[in-house]
Coordinates of N, CA and C in Angstrom, one line a residue:
M366 N 14.5 1.1 15.0 CA 13.6 0.1 15.3 C 14.3 -1.2 15.7
G367 N 15.0 -1.8 14.8 CA 15.8 -2.9 15.1 C 15.1 -4.3 15.4
Q368 N 13.9 -4.3 15.8 CA 13.2 -5.5 16.1 C 12.7 -6.2 14.8
V369 N 12.9 -7.5 14.7 CA 12.4 -8.2 13.5 C 11.4 -9.2 14.1
F370 N 10.2 -9.3 13.4 CA 9.2 -10.2 13.8 C 9.2 -11.4 13.0
S371 N 9.1 -12.6 13.7 CA 9.1 -13.8 13.0 C 7.8 -14.5 13.1
Y372 N 7.5 -15.3 12.2 CA 6.2 -16.0 12.2 C 6.4 -17.5 12.3
K373 N 5.5 -18.2 13.0 CA 5.5 -19.6 13.1 C 4.4 -20.1 12.1
E374 N 4.8 -20.9 11.2 CA 3.9 -21.4 10.1 C 2.6 -21.8 10.7
G375 N 1.5 -21.4 10.2 CA 0.1 -21.8 10.6 C -0.4 -21.0 11.8
N376 N 0.4 -20.3 12.6 CA -0.1 -19.6 13.8 C -0.5 -18.2 13.5
L377 N 0.2 -17.5 12.6 CA -0.1 -16.1 12.3 C -0.4 -15.9 10.9
M378 N -1.2 -14.9 10.6 CA -1.6 -14.6 9.2 C -0.4 -14.2 8.3
K379 N -0.5 -14.5 7.1 CA 0.5 -14.0 6.1 C -0.2 -13.0 5.2
P380 N 0.0 -11.8 5.4 CA -0.6 -10.7 4.6 C -0.1 -10.7 3.2
L381 N -0.9 -10.1 2.3 CA -0.5 -9.9 0.9 C -0.6 -8.4 0.7
I382 N 0.4 -7.8 0.0 CA 0.4 -6.4 -0.4 C 0.3 -6.4 -1.9
I383 N -0.7 -5.8 -2.4 CA -0.9 -5.6 -3.8 C -0.6 -4.1 -4.1
Y384 N 0.4 -3.9 -5.0 CA 0.8 -2.5 -5.2 C 1.0 -2.1 -6.6
R385 N 0.9 -0.8 -6.9 CA 1.1 -0.3 -8.2 C 2.1 0.9 -8.1
S386 N 3.2 0.8 -8.7 CA 4.3 1.8 -8.6 C 5.1 1.8 -9.9
F387 N 5.0 2.9 -10.6 CA 5.7 2.8 -11.9 C 6.5 4.1 -12.3
H388 N 6.1 5.3 -11.9 CA 6.9 6.4 -12.3 C 8.3 6.4 -11.7
H389 N 8.4 6.5 -10.4 CA 9.7 6.6 -9.8 C 9.9 5.5 -8.8
H390 N 8.9 4.6 -8.7 CA 9.0 3.4 -7.8 C 9.0 3.8 -6.3
N391 N 8.4 5.0 -6.0 CA 8.3 5.4 -4.7 C 7.5 4.5 -3.8
T392 N 6.3 4.1 -4.3 CA 5.4 3.2 -3.5 C 6.1 1.8 -3.3
E393 N 6.8 1.4 -4.3 CA 7.4 0.1 -4.2 C 8.5 0.1 -3.1
A394 N 9.2 1.2 -3.0 CA 10.2 1.3 -1.9 C 9.6 1.2 -0.5
I395 N 8.4 1.8 -0.4 CA 7.8 1.8 0.9 C 7.2 0.4 1.2
V396 N 6.6 -0.2 0.2 CA 6.1 -1.6 0.4 C 7.2 -2.6 0.7
K397 N 8.4 -2.4 0.1 CA 9.5 -3.3 0.4 C 10.1 -3.1 1.8
A398 N 9.8 -1.9 2.4 CA 10.2 -1.7 3.8 C 9.2 -2.3 4.8
I399 N 7.9 -2.3 4.4 CA 6.9 -2.8 5.3 C 6.8 -4.3 5.3
A400 N 6.9 -4.9 4.1 CA 6.7 -6.3 3.9 C 7.5 -7.2 4.9
P401 N 8.8 -7.0 5.1 CA 9.5 -7.9 6.0 C 9.0 -7.8 7.5
I402 N 8.6 -6.7 7.9 CA 8.1 -6.4 9.3 C 6.9 -7.3 9.6
I403 N 6.0 -7.3 8.6 CA 4.7 -8.1 8.8 C 4.7 -9.4 8.1
N404 N 5.8 -9.8 7.6 CA 6.0 -11.1 6.9 C 5.0 -11.2 5.7
A405 N 4.8 -10.1 5.0 CA 3.9 -10.1 3.9 C 4.5 -10.5 2.5
D406 N 3.7 -11.1 1.7 CA 4.1 -11.3 0.3 C 3.7 -10.1 -0.4
I407 N 4.4 -9.7 -1.4 CA 4.1 -8.5 -2.2 C 3.9 -9.0 -3.7
I408 N 3.0 -8.3 -4.4 CA 2.8 -8.6 -5.8 C 2.4 -7.3 -6.5
S409 N 2.9 -7.1 -7.7 CA 2.6 -5.9 -8.4 C 1.2 -6.1 -9.0
A410 N 0.5 -5.0 -9.0 CA -0.9 -5.0 -9.7 C -0.7 -5.2 -11.2
D411 N 0.5 -5.1 -11.7 CA 0.7 -5.3 -13.1 C 0.6 -6.8 -13.5
K412 N 0.5 -7.6 -12.5 CA 0.4 -9.1 -12.7 C -1.0 -9.6 -12.1
P413 N -2.1 -9.1 -12.6 CA -3.4 -9.4 -11.9 C -3.7 -10.9 -12.0
D414 N -3.3 -11.6 -13.0 CA -3.6 -13.0 -13.1 C -2.8 -13.8 -12.1
E415 N -1.8 -13.3 -11.5 CA -1.0 -14.0 -10.5 C -1.4 -13.7 -9.0
I416 N -2.4 -12.8 -8.9 CA -2.9 -12.4 -7.6 C -3.9 -13.5 -7.1
D417 N -3.5 -14.1 -5.9 CA -4.3 -15.2 -5.3 C -4.4 -14.8 -3.8
I418 N -5.6 -14.6 -3.4 CA -5.9 -14.2 -2.0 C -6.4 -15.3 -1.2
A419 N -6.5 -16.5 -1.8 CA -7.0 -17.7 -1.0 C -6.2 -17.8 0.3
G420 N -6.9 -17.9 1.4 CA -6.3 -18.1 2.7 C -5.7 -16.8 3.3
R421 N -5.9 -15.7 2.6 CA -5.4 -14.4 3.1 C -6.5 -13.7 4.0
D422 N -6.2 -13.3 5.2 CA -7.1 -12.6 6.0 C -6.7 -11.1 6.1
C423 N -5.6 -10.7 5.4 CA -5.2 -9.3 5.5 C -4.6 -9.0 4.1
I424 N -5.1 -7.9 3.5 CA -4.5 -7.5 2.2 C -4.2 -6.0 2.3
G425 N -3.0 -5.6 1.9 CA -2.7 -4.2 1.8 C -2.8 -3.8 0.4
F426 N -3.3 -2.6 0.2 CA -3.4 -2.0 -1.1 C -2.5 -0.8 -1.2
A427 N -1.6 -0.7 -2.1 CA -0.6 0.4 -2.2 C -0.5 1.0 -3.6
S428 N -0.4 2.3 -3.6 CA -0.3 3.0 -4.9 C 0.2 4.4 -4.7
G429 N 0.8 4.9 -5.8 CA 1.0 6.4 -5.8 C -0.3 7.0 -6.0
I430 N -0.4 8.3 -5.7 CA -1.6 9.1 -6.0 C -1.5 9.8 -7.3
Y431 N -2.5 9.5 -8.1 CA -2.6 10.1 -9.5 C -3.9 10.8 -9.6
M432 N -3.9 12.1 -9.8 CA -5.1 12.9 -10.0 C -6.0 12.7 -8.7
S433 N -5.4 12.7 -7.6 CA -6.1 12.5 -6.3 C -6.7 11.1 -6.0
N434 N -6.2 10.1 -6.7 CA -6.7 8.8 -6.6 C -5.6 7.7 -6.6
F435 N -6.0 6.5 -6.2 CA -5.1 5.4 -6.4 C -5.1 5.1 -7.9
D436 N -4.1 4.4 -8.3 CA -4.0 3.9 -9.7 C -5.3 3.1 -10.0
K437 N -5.8 3.3 -11.2 CA -7.0 2.6 -11.6 C -6.9 1.1 -11.6
T438 N -5.6 0.6 -11.7 CA -5.4 -0.9 -11.7 C -5.8 -1.4 -10.3
I439 N -5.5 -0.7 -9.3 CA -5.9 -1.2 -7.9 C -7.4 -1.3 -7.8
Y440 N -8.1 -0.3 -8.3 CA -9.6 -0.3 -8.3 C -10.1 -1.5 -9.0
R441 N -9.6 -1.8 -10.2 CA -10.0 -3.0 -11.0 C -9.8 -4.3 -10.2
I442 N -8.7 -4.4 -9.5 CA -8.4 -5.6 -8.7 C -9.3 -5.8 -7.6
I443 N -9.6 -4.7 -6.9 CA -10.6 -4.8 -5.8 C -12.0 -5.2 -6.3
E444 N -12.3 -4.6 -7.5 CA -13.6 -5.0 -8.1 C -13.6 -6.5 -8.4
R445 N -12.5 -7.0 -9.0 CA -12.4 -8.4 -9.4 C -12.5 -9.3 -8.1
L446 N -11.8 -8.9 -7.0 CA -11.9 -9.7 -5.8 C -13.3 -9.8 -5.2
G447 N -14.1 -8.7 -5.4 CA -15.4 -8.7 -4.9 C -15.5 -8.6 -3.4
P448 N -16.7 -8.7 -2.9 CA -16.9 -8.5 -1.4 C -16.1 -9.5 -0.6
K449 N -15.5 -9.0 0.4 CA -14.7 -9.8 1.3 C -15.0 -9.4 2.8
P450 N -16.2 -9.6 3.2 CA -16.6 -9.2 4.6 C -15.6 -9.7 5.7
G451 N -15.1 -8.8 6.5 CA -14.2 -9.2 7.6 C -12.8 -9.3 7.2
T452 N -12.4 -9.2 6.0 CA -11.0 -9.2 5.6 C -10.4 -7.9 6.0
K453 N -9.2 -8.1 6.7 CA -8.5 -6.9 7.2 C -7.7 -6.3 6.0
T454 N -7.6 -5.0 6.1 CA -6.9 -4.3 5.0 C -6.1 -3.1 5.6
F455 N -5.2 -2.6 4.8 CA -4.5 -1.4 5.1 C -4.1 -0.8 3.8
T456 N -3.9 0.5 3.8 CA -3.5 1.2 2.6 C -2.1 1.9 2.8
V457 N -1.4 2.0 1.7 CA -0.1 2.7 1.6 C -0.1 3.5 0.4
F458 N 0.2 4.8 0.5 CA 0.3 5.6 -0.6 C 1.3 6.7 -0.5
T459 N 1.9 7.1 -1.7 CA 2.9 8.1 -1.8 C 2.4 9.2 -2.7
S460 N 2.8 10.4 -2.5 CA 2.3 11.5 -3.4 C 3.3 12.7 -3.3
G461 N 3.1 13.5 -4.3 CA 3.9 14.8 -4.3 C 3.3 15.7 -3.3
A462 N 2.1 15.6 -3.0 CA 1.4 16.4 -2.0 C 1.6 15.8 -0.6
N463 N 1.2 16.5 0.4 CA 1.3 16.0 1.8 C -0.1 15.4 2.2
L464 N -0.5 14.3 1.5 CA -1.8 13.7 1.8 C -1.7 12.8 3.0
R465 N -2.7 12.9 3.9 CA -2.7 12.1 5.1 C -3.8 11.0 5.1
R466 N -4.8 11.2 4.3 CA -5.9 10.2 4.2 C -5.9 9.6 2.8
P467 N -6.4 8.3 2.8 CA -6.5 7.7 1.4 C -7.7 8.4 0.7
P468 N -7.7 8.2 -0.6 CA -8.8 8.8 -1.4 C -10.1 8.3 -0.9
R469 N -11.1 9.2 -0.9 CA -12.5 8.8 -0.5 C -13.0 7.6 -1.3
R470 N -12.8 7.7 -2.6 CA -13.3 6.6 -3.5 C -12.8 5.3 -3.0
L471 N -11.5 5.2 -2.6 CA -10.9 3.9 -2.1 C -11.5 3.5 -0.8
T472 N -11.6 4.4 0.1 CA -12.2 4.0 1.4 C -13.7 3.5 1.3
K473 N -14.4 4.2 0.4 CA -15.8 3.8 0.1 C -15.9 2.4 -0.5
I474 N -15.1 2.2 -1.5 CA -15.1 0.8 -2.1 C -14.7 -0.3 -1.2
L475 N -13.7 0.0 -0.4 CA -13.3 -1.0 0.6 C -14.4 -1.3 1.6
A476 N -15.0 -0.2 2.1 CA -16.1 -0.4 3.1 C -17.3 -1.1 2.5
E477 N -17.6 -0.7 1.3 CA -18.7 -1.4 0.6 C -18.5 -2.9 0.4
N478 N -17.2 -3.3 0.3 CA -16.9 -4.7 0.1 C -16.6 -5.4 1.4
G479 N -16.8 -4.8 2.5 CA -16.7 -5.4 3.8 C -15.3 -5.5 4.4
Y480 N -14.4 -4.8 3.8 CA -13.0 -4.8 4.4 C -13.0 -4.0 5.7
E481 N -12.1 -4.5 6.6 CA -11.9 -3.8 7.9 C -10.6 -3.1 7.8
N482 N -10.6 -1.8 7.8 CA -9.4 -1.0 7.6 C -8.6 -0.9 8.9
L483 N -7.3 -1.4 8.9 CA -6.5 -1.4 10.1 C -5.6 -0.1 10.2
G484 N -5.5 0.6 9.1 CA -4.7 1.8 9.1 C -4.2 2.2 7.7
N485 N -3.6 3.4 7.7 CA -3.1 4.0 6.4 C -1.8 4.6 6.6
F486 N -0.9 4.4 5.7 CA 0.4 5.0 5.7 C 0.6 5.9 4.5
S487 N 1.1 7.1 4.6 CA 1.4 7.9 3.5 C 2.7 8.7 3.7
C488 N 3.3 9.1 2.7 CA 4.5 9.9 2.8 C 4.7 10.7 1.5
K489 N 5.4 11.8 1.6 CA 5.7 12.5 0.4 C 6.7 11.7 -0.5
A490 N 6.6 12.0 -1.8 CA 7.5 11.2 -2.7 C 7.9 12.1 -3.9
F491 N 8.9 11.7 -4.5 CA 9.4 12.4 -5.7 C 8.3 12.5 -6.8
D492 N 8.1 13.6 -7.3 CA 6.9 13.8 -8.2 C 7.4 14.7 -9.4
T493 N 7.2 14.2 -10.6 CA 7.5 15.0 -11.8 C 6.3 15.0 -12.7
W494 N 5.1 15.0 -12.1 CA 3.9 15.0 -13.0 C 3.7 16.4 -13.5
G495 N 3.1 16.4 -14.8 CA 2.7 17.6 -15.4 C 3.8 18.7 -15.4
P496 N 3.5 19.9 -15.0 CA 4.5 21.0 -15.1 C 5.6 20.8 -14.2
L497 N 5.5 20.0 -13.2 CA 6.6 19.8 -12.2 C 7.9 19.2 -12.9
R498 N 7.7 18.5 -14.0 CA 8.8 18.0 -14.8 C 9.7 19.1 -15.3
F499 N 9.1 20.3 -15.6 CA 9.9 21.4 -16.1 C 10.8 22.0 -15.1
I500 N 10.6 21.8 -13.8 CA 11.4 22.4 -12.8 C 12.2 21.3 -12.1
G501 N 12.2 20.1 -12.7 CA 13.0 19.0 -12.1 C 12.2 18.2 -11.0
G502 N 11.0 18.5 -10.8 CA 10.1 17.8 -9.9 C 10.2 18.4 -8.5
T503 N 9.4 17.7 -7.6 CA 9.3 18.2 -6.2 C 9.6 17.0 -5.3
N504 N 10.0 17.2 -4.1 CA 10.3 16.1 -3.1 C 11.4 15.2 -3.6
R505 N 12.4 15.8 -4.2 CA 13.6 15.0 -4.7 C 14.1 14.2 -3.5
N506 N 14.6 13.0 -3.8 CA 15.2 12.1 -2.8 C 14.1 11.6 -1.7
R507 N 12.9 11.6 -2.1 CA 11.8 11.0 -1.2 C 11.2 9.9 -2.0
P508 N 10.8 8.8 -1.3 CA 11.0 8.6 0.1 C 12.5 8.5 0.5
N509 N 12.8 9.0 1.7 CA 14.1 8.9 2.2 C 14.2 7.9 3.3
E510 N 15.3 7.8 4.0 CA 15.5 6.8 5.0 C 14.5 7.1 6.2
A511 N 14.2 8.3 6.5 CA 13.3 8.7 7.6 C 11.9 8.2 7.2
D512 N 11.5 8.3 5.9 CA 10.2 7.8 5.4 C 10.1 6.3 5.5
L513 N 11.2 5.6 5.1 CA 11.3 4.2 5.2 C 11.2 3.7 6.7
E514 N 11.8 4.4 7.6 CA 11.7 4.0 9.0 C 10.3 4.3 9.5
A515 N 9.7 5.4 9.1 CA 8.3 5.6 9.5 C 7.4 4.5 9.0
A516 N 7.7 4.0 7.8 CA 6.9 2.9 7.2 C 7.1 1.6 8.0
R517 N 8.3 1.4 8.5 CA 8.6 0.2 9.3 C 7.9 0.3 10.6
E518 N 7.8 1.5 11.2 CA 7.1 1.7 12.5 C 5.6 1.5 12.3
F519 N 5.1 2.0 11.2 CA 3.7 1.7 10.9 C 3.4 0.2 10.8
A520 N 4.3 -0.5 10.1 CA 4.1 -1.9 10.0 C 4.2 -2.6 11.3
A521 N 5.1 -2.2 12.2 CA 5.2 -2.8 13.5 C 3.9 -2.6 14.3
G522 N 3.3 -1.4 14.1 CA 2.0 -1.1 14.8 C 0.9 -1.9 14.2
L523 N 1.0 -2.3 12.9 CA -0.1 -3.1 12.3 C 0.0 -4.6 12.8
L524 N 1.1 -5.1 13.1 CA 1.3 -6.5 13.4 C 0.3 -7.0 14.4
P525 N 0.1 -6.4 15.6 CA -0.8 -7.0 16.5 C -2.3 -7.0 16.0
K526 N -2.6 -5.9 15.2 CA -3.9 -5.8 14.6 C -4.2 -6.9 13.6
I527 N -3.1 -7.2 12.8 CA -3.2 -8.3 11.8 C -3.5 -9.6 12.4
N528 N -2.8 -9.9 13.5 CA -2.9 -11.2 14.2 C -4.0 -11.3 15.2
E529 N -4.8 -10.2 15.4 CA -5.9 -10.3 16.4 C -6.9 -11.3 15.8
Q530 N -7.4 -12.1 16.7 CA -8.5 -13.1 16.2 C -9.9 -12.5 16.4

C-alpha cells in the first residue's frame, strides 16, 4: 500500500475506534493497523469512563467474536451512547471462524440508534476457545501480515466515506 494519509486540523474528521480485545489481542492488532490510515484515536472498551465521542462523526466498533457475537462490553457502550442519528460507523471483528458479516444483533442495534454503516472488516484469528485449547487452537499466527495489509486497504477505502460531507 505505502500511502499514508495526513489530516489538516479542522478540515477532516477524526474517527474513534472503540475495541475489546483480550484473549490473544487479535482485534487490537487489526485496530492498530487501521488507526493510522484513517487518523483514528483508539480506546479500549475496558475504559468506558474515558470514552468521549463529543465532536466525533465517525465511530468504529471492534471486537473478537464470542459465541457468535461482539463482546458484551461493546453492546453496553453502544447502549450508553444512545441514539446517534447520522453518525458514521464501521465494524471490525476477528474470529476463529471465517465470518464475513457482523453479528445481526450488532447491525440491528446500530441501525436502531441511527448509525450509518460505512463498512465491515473481518479476518480469521488465533482461537483457543473451548475444546480448541486441547489441540493448541486454530488459525495459529493469525492475524498475519496479509491480514494486517487487508485491514490497511479496508481503512484506505473507508477514508473517502469518512470525510464525505
